[in-house]
PDB file of C-alpha atoms in Angstrom:
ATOM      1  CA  UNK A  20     -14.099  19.708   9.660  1.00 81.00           C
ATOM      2  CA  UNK A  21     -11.959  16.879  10.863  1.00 85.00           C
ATOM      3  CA  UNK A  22     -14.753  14.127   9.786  1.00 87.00           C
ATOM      4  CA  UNK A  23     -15.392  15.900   6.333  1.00 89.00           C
ATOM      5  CA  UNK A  24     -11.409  15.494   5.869  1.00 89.00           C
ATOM      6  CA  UNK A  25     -11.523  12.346   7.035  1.00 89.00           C
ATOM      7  CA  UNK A  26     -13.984  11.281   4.380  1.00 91.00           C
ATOM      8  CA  UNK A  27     -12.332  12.919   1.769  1.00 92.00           C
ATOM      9  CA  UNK A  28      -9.286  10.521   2.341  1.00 92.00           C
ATOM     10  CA  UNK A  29     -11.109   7.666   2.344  1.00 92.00           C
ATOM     11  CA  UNK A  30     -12.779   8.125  -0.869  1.00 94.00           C
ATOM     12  CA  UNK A  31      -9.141   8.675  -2.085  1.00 94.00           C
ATOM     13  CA  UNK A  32      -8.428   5.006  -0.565  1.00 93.00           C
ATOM     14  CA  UNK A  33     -11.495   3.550  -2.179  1.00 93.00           C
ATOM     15  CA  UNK A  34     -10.674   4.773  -5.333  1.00 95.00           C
ATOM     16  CA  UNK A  35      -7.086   2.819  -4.483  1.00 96.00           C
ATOM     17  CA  UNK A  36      -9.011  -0.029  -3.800  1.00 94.00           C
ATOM     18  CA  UNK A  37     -11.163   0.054  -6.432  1.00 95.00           C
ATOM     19  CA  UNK A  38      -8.051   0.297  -9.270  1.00 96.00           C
ATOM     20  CA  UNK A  39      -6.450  -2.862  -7.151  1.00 96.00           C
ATOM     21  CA  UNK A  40      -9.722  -4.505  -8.366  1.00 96.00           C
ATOM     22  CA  UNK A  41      -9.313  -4.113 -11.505  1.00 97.00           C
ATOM     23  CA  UNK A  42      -5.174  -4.880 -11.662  1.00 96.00           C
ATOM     24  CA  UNK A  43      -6.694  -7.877  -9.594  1.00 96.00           C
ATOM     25  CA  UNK A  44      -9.020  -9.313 -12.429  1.00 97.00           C
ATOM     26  CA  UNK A  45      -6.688  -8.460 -15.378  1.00 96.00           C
ATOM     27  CA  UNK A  46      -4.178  -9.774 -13.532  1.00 96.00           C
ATOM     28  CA  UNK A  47      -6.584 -13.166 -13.253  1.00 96.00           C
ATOM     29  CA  UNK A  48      -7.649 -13.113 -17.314  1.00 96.00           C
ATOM     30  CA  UNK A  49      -3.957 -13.147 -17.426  1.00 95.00           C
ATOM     31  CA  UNK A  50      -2.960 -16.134 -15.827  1.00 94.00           C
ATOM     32  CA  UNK A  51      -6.226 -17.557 -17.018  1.00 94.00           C
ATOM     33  CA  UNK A  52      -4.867 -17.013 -21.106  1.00 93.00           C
ATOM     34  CA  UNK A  53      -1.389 -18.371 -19.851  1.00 91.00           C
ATOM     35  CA  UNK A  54      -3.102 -21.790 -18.535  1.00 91.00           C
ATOM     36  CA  UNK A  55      -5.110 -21.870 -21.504  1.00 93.00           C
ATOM     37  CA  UNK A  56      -1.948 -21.455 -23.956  1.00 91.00           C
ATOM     38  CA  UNK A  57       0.517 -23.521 -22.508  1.00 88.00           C
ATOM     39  CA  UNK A  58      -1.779 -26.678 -21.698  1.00 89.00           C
ATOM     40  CA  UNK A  59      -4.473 -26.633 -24.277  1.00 88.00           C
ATOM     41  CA  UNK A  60      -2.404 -24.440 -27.225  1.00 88.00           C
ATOM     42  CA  UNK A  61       1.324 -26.084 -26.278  1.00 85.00           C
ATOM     43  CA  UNK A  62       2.378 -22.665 -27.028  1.00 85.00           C
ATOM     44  CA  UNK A  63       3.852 -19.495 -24.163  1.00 81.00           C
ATOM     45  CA  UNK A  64       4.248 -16.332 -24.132  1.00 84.00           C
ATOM     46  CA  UNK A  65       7.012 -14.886 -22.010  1.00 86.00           C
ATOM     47  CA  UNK A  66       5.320 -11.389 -22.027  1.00 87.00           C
ATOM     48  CA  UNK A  67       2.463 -12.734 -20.725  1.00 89.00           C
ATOM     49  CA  UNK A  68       4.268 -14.711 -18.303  1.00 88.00           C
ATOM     50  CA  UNK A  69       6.221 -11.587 -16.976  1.00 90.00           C
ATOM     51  CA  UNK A  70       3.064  -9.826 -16.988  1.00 93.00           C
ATOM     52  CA  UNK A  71       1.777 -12.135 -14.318  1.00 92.00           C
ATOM     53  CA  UNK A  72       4.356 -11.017 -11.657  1.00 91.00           C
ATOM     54  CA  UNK A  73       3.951  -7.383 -12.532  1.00 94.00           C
ATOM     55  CA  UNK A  74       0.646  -6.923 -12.054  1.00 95.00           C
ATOM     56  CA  UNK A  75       1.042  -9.089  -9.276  1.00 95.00           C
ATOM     57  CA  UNK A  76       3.236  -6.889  -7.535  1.00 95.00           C
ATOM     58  CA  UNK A  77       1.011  -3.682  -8.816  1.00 96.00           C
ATOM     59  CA  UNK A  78      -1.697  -5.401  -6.487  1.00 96.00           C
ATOM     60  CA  UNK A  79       0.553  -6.120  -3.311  1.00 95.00           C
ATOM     61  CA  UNK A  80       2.083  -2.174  -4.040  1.00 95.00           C
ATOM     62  CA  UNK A  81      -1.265  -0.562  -4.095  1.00 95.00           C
ATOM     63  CA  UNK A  82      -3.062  -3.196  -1.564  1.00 94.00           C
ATOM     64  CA  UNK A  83      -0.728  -1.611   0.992  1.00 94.00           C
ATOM     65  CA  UNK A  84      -2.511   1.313   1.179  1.00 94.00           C
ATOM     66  CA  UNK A  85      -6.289   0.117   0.948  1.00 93.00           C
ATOM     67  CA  UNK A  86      -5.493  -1.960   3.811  1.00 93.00           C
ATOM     68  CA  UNK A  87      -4.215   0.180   6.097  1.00 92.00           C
ATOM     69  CA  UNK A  88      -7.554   1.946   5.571  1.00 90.00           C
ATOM     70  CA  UNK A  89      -9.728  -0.940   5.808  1.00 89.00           C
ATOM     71  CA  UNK A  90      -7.475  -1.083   8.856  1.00 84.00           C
ATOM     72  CA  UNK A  91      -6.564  -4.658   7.789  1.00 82.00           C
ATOM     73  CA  UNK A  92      -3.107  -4.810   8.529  1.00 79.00           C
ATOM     74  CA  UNK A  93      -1.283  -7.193  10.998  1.00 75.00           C
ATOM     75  CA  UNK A  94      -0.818  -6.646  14.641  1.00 73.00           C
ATOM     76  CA  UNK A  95      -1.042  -8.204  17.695  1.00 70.00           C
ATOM     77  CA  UNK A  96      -4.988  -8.819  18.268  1.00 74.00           C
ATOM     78  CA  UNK A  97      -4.505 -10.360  21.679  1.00 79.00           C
ATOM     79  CA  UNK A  98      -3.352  -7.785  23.367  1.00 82.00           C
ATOM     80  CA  UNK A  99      -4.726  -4.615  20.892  1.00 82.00           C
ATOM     81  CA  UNK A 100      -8.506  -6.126  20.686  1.00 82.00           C
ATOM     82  CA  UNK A 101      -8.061  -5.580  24.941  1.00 86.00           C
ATOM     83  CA  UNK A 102      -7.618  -1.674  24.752  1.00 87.00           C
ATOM     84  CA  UNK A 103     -10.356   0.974  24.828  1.00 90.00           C
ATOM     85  CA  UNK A 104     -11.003   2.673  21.522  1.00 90.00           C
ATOM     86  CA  UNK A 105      -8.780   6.000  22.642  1.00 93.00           C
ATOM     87  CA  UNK A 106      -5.963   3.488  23.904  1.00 92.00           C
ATOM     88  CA  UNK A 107      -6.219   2.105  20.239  1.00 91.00           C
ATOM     89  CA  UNK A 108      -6.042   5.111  18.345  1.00 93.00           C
ATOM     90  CA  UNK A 109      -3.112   6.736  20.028  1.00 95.00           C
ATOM     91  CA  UNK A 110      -0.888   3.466  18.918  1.00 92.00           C
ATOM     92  CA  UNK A 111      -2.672   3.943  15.727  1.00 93.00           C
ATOM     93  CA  UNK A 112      -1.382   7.174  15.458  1.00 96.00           C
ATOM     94  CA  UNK A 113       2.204   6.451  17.002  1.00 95.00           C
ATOM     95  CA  UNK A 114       2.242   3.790  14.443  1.00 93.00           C
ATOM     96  CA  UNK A 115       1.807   6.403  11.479  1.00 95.00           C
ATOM     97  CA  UNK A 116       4.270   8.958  12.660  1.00 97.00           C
ATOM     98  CA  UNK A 117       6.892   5.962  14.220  1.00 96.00           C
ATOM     99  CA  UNK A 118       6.947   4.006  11.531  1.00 95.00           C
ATOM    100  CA  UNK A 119       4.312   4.326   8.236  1.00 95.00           C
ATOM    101  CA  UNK A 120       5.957   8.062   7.625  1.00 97.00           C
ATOM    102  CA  UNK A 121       9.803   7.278   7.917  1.00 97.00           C
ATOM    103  CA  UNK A 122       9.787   3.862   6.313  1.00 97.00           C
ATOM    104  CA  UNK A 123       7.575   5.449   3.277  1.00 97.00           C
ATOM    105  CA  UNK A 124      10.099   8.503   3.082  1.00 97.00           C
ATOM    106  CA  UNK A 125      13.169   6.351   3.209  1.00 97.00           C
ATOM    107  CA  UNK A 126      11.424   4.331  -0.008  1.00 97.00           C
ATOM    108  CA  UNK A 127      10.178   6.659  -1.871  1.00 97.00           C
ATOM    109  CA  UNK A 128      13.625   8.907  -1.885  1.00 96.00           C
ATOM    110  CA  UNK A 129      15.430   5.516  -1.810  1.00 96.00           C
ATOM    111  CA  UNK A 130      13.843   4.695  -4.975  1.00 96.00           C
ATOM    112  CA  UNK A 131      13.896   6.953  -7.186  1.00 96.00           C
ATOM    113  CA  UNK A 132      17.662   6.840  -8.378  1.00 95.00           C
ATOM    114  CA  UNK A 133      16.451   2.875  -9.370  1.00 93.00           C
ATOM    115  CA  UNK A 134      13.350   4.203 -11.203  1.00 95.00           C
ATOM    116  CA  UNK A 135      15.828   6.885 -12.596  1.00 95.00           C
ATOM    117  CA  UNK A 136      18.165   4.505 -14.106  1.00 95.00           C
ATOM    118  CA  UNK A 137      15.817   2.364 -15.070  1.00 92.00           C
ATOM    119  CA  UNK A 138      14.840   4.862 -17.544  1.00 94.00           C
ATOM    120  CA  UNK A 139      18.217   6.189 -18.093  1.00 94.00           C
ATOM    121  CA  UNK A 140      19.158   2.975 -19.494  1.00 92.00           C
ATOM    122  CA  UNK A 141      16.061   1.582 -21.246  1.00 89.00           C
ATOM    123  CA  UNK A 142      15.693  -1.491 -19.269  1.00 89.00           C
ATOM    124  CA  UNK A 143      13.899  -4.368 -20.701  1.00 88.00           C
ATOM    125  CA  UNK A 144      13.548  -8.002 -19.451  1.00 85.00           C
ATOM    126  CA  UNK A 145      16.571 -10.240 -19.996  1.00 83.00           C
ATOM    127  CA  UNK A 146      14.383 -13.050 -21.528  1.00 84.00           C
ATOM    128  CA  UNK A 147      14.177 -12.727 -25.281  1.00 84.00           C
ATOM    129  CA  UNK A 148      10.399 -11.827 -26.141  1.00 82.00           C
ATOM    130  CA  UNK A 149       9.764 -10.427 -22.697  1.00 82.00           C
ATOM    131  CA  UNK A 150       8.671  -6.892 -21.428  1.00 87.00           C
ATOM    132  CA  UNK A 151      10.624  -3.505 -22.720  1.00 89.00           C
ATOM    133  CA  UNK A 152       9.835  -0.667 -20.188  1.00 90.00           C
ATOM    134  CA  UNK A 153      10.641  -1.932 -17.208  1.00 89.00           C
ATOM    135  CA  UNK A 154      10.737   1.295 -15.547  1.00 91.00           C
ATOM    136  CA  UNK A 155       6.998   1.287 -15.284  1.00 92.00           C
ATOM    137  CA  UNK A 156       6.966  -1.582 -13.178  1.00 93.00           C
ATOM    138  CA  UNK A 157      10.001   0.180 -11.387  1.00 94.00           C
ATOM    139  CA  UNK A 158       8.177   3.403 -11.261  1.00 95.00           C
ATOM    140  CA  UNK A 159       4.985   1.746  -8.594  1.00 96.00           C
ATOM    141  CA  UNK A 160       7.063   1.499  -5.796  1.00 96.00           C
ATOM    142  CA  UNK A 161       7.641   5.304  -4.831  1.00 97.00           C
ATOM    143  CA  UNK A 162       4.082   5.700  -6.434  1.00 97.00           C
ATOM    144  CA  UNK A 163       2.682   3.542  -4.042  1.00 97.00           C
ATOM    145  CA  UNK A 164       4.206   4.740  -1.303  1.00 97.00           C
ATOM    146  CA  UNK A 165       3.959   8.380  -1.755  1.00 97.00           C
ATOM    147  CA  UNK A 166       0.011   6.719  -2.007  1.00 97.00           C
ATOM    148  CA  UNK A 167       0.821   4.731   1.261  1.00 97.00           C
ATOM    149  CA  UNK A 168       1.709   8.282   3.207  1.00 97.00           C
ATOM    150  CA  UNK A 169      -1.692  10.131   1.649  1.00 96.00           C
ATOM    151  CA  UNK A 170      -3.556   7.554   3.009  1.00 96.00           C
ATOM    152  CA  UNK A 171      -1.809   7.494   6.256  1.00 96.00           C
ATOM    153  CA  UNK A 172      -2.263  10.815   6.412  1.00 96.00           C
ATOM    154  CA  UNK A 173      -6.097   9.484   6.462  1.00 95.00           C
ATOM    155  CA  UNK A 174      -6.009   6.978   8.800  1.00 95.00           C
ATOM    156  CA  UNK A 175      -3.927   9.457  11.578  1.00 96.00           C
ATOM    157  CA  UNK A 176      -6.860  12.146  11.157  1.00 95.00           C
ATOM    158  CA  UNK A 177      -9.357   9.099  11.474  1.00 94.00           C
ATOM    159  CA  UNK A 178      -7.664   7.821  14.809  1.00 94.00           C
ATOM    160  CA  UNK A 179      -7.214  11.294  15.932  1.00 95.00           C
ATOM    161  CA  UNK A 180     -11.073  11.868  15.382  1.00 94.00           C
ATOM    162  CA  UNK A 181     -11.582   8.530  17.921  1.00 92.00           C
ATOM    163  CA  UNK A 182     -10.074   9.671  20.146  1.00 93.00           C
ATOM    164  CA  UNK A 183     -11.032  13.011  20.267  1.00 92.00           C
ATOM    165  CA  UNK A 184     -14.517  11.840  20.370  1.00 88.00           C
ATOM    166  CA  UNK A 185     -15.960  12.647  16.785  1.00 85.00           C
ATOM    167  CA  UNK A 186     -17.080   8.853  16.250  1.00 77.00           C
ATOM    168  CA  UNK A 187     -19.229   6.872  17.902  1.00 67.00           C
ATOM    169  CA  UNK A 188     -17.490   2.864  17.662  1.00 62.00           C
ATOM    170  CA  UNK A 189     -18.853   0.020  19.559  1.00 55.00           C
ATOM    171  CA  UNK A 190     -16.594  -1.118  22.216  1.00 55.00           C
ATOM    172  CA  UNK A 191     -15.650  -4.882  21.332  1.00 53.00           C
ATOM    173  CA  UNK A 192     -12.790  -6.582  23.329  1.00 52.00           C
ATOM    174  CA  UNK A 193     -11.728  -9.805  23.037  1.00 50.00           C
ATOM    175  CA  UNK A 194     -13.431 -12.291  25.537  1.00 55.00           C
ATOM    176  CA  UNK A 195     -12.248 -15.739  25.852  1.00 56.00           C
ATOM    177  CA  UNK A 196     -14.658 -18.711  25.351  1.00 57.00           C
ATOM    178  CA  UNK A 197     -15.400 -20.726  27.862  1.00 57.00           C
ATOM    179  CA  UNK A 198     -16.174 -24.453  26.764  1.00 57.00           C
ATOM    180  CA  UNK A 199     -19.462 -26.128  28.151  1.00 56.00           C
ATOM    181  CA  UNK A 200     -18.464 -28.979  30.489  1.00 50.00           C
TER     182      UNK A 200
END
């Protein structure tokens, strides 16, 4: 039951990580037709421009959460790489309920009141010719980290099925290299 769970909320992070592809490509074509415009054409676009750094930040926003279940996300190797694979999944799991869950909460709920008046208001860019809506970009921060928590939520129930046995992961610790003399 656990593993079949477990599964399930990885195919919810790969679908994540698949729409980061895609923001990831558009968000090269985009900086690609900037280039092209301002060095060939002499001519910019400040849409365009602005688009760069929002799609940017759509990447880093929903990157987050892929990561964390590609289980890319910094720590200390040195000392981590040394623990068994149960010693490894209980601070993964301490990590989740220390520090994913309460930061995540106090964004999402601390974010909402700027999405909120973002719309409220209409924002648009202060640059003449640049992006109206600007709650959408607004908006991706409590999205992605209500995502962030979901896939958490994945990664705990993956840790908690190391440890409790359910996988089967090669022991690999971190050996030092000796040099040939």
């Amino acid at each position: 039951m656990l593993l079949k769970l477990e599964r399930g909320f990885e195919k919810f992070a790969n679908i994540i990580g698949g729409i980061t592809a895609i923001v990831i490509v558009l968000m090269i074509l985009n900086v690609f037709y900037d280039v092209v415009m301002r060095y060939l054409f002499k001519s910019g676009n400040i849409a365009m421009q602005e688009m760069e750094w929002h799609l940017f930040s759509i990447v880093i926003l929903l990157g987050v959460s892929y990561t964390l279940k590609e289980d890319g996300h910094v720590r200390v190797d040195l000392i981590y790489d040394r623990l068994t694979e149960k010693k490894k999944a209980i601070i993964n799991m301490i990590g989740v309920i220390t520090f994913i869950f309460p930061i995540s909460l106090l964004i999402v709920f601390g974010s909402l009141d700027f999405v909120h008046e973002a719309y409220a208001f209409n924002e648009v860019s202060g640059d003449p010719g640049g992006l109206t809506h600007r709650w959408l970009i607004k908006s991706m921060i409590p999205i992605s980290f209500v995502l962030l928590i979901v896939t958490s939520i994945g990664y705990f129930i993956k840790n908690l099925n190391i440890y409790l046995g359910l996988h089967h992961i090669p022991e690999h610790k971190f050996e030092e290299k000796k040099a040939d003399k």
